[in-house]
């Protein structure tokens, strides 16, 4: 039996836009994350499935009520780190602090134990596998940050594509739920999320996931709240008044963030209607209770 997982990297477009373009962590844009989260929650209610939300610390800080609302619906709350930093760009000490900060803020809000983590930009690769050791030391059960394919900014070529339990160098264990890739025309594609779901026509999305089902392959879908939005994203709304871009640049940025975005809800709904879904934690617990652990050849801190 093949299961899918819908995972949401729960972050605010406007807040991150401010952070990366102006080096300033601002409040989330008014109303946007609320509207987008409600769309996702309604889709899940309508289809009767539970999802995993990887919650970003700096967003949880401004929207604790929304995190509680997601948890109250029975969805899994996990971590997406504190400041949305690429983990391989941080020292081991800074990576540890980012994880500790996000664990504290999110578990203080929900009052529940947190079991899982996804790194921003899938930024766990062969250079910083010690992140997995930090997660295990913080009491987490699983990680879902590794793309088993080398892309320009992320991934580990040849990494095990299946969910598995690993023995770490610190003597602890962790389950890794890798992101899903697919092989078409002799090439591997990271088909299961964000931009790919947005750009592929609906029949192709359905075909890719039907093939997973036929082959008994589990799949991990990853999406972001803004991708479900019904409103047009205007990047000009997300930068301070004293910053101006040329009209052409604004047009290009808007096109990038809005192209085919309106099709996402229908595509995800169609997958939710056709497939069996489990949360990341359900999968991790299954792997833990059924699998032998393999030694992970990591790198020291
Ligand atoms: Zn993210």
mmCIF file with all atom_site columns, C-alpha atoms and ligand atoms in Angstrom, residues 9-11 16 56 80 84 118-121 224, ligand 1:
data_model
loop_
_atom_site.group_PDB
_atom_site.id
_atom_site.type_symbol
_atom_site.label_atom_id
_atom_site.label_alt_id
_atom_site.label_comp_id
_atom_site.label_asym_id
_atom_site.label_entity_id
_atom_site.label_seq_id
_atom_site.pdbx_PDB_ins_code
_atom_site.Cartn_x
_atom_site.Cartn_y
_atom_site.Cartn_z
_atom_site.occupancy
_atom_site.B_iso_or_equiv
_atom_site.pdbx_formal_charge
_atom_site.auth_seq_id
_atom_site.auth_comp_id
_atom_site.auth_asym_id
_atom_site.auth_atom_id
_atom_site.pdbx_PDB_model_num
ATOM   1  C  CA  . UNK A 1 9   ? 6.248  24.552 4.976  1.00 0.00 ? 9   UNK A CA  1
ATOM   2  C  CA  . UNK A 1 10  ? 4.250  27.088 6.977  1.00 0.00 ? 10  UNK A CA  1
ATOM   3  C  CA  . UNK A 1 11  ? 5.832  30.490 6.338  1.00 0.00 ? 11  UNK A CA  1
ATOM   4  C  CA  . UNK A 1 16  ? 10.356 36.207 4.064  1.00 0.00 ? 16  UNK A CA  1
ATOM   5  C  CA  . UNK A 1 56  ? 8.563  28.619 10.999 1.00 0.00 ? 56  UNK A CA  1
ATOM   6  C  CA  . UNK A 1 80  ? 10.726 24.591 10.011 1.00 0.00 ? 80  UNK A CA  1
ATOM   7  C  CA  . UNK A 1 84  ? 14.603 30.455 7.772  1.00 0.00 ? 84  UNK A CA  1
ATOM   8  C  CA  . UNK A 1 118 ? 12.213 20.205 7.807  1.00 0.00 ? 118 UNK A CA  1
ATOM   9  C  CA  . UNK A 1 119 ? 15.136 22.494 7.026  1.00 0.00 ? 119 UNK A CA  1
ATOM   10 C  CA  . UNK A 1 120 ? 14.537 25.676 5.020  1.00 0.00 ? 120 UNK A CA  1
ATOM   11 C  CA  . UNK A 1 121 ? 15.714 25.184 1.413  1.00 0.00 ? 121 UNK A CA  1
ATOM   12 C  CA  . UNK A 1 224 ? 3.770  26.615 0.888  1.00 0.00 ? 224 UNK A CA  1
HETATM 13 ZN ZN1 . LIG B 2 .   ? 10.704 27.452 3.872  1.00 0.00 ? 1   LIG B ZN1 1
#
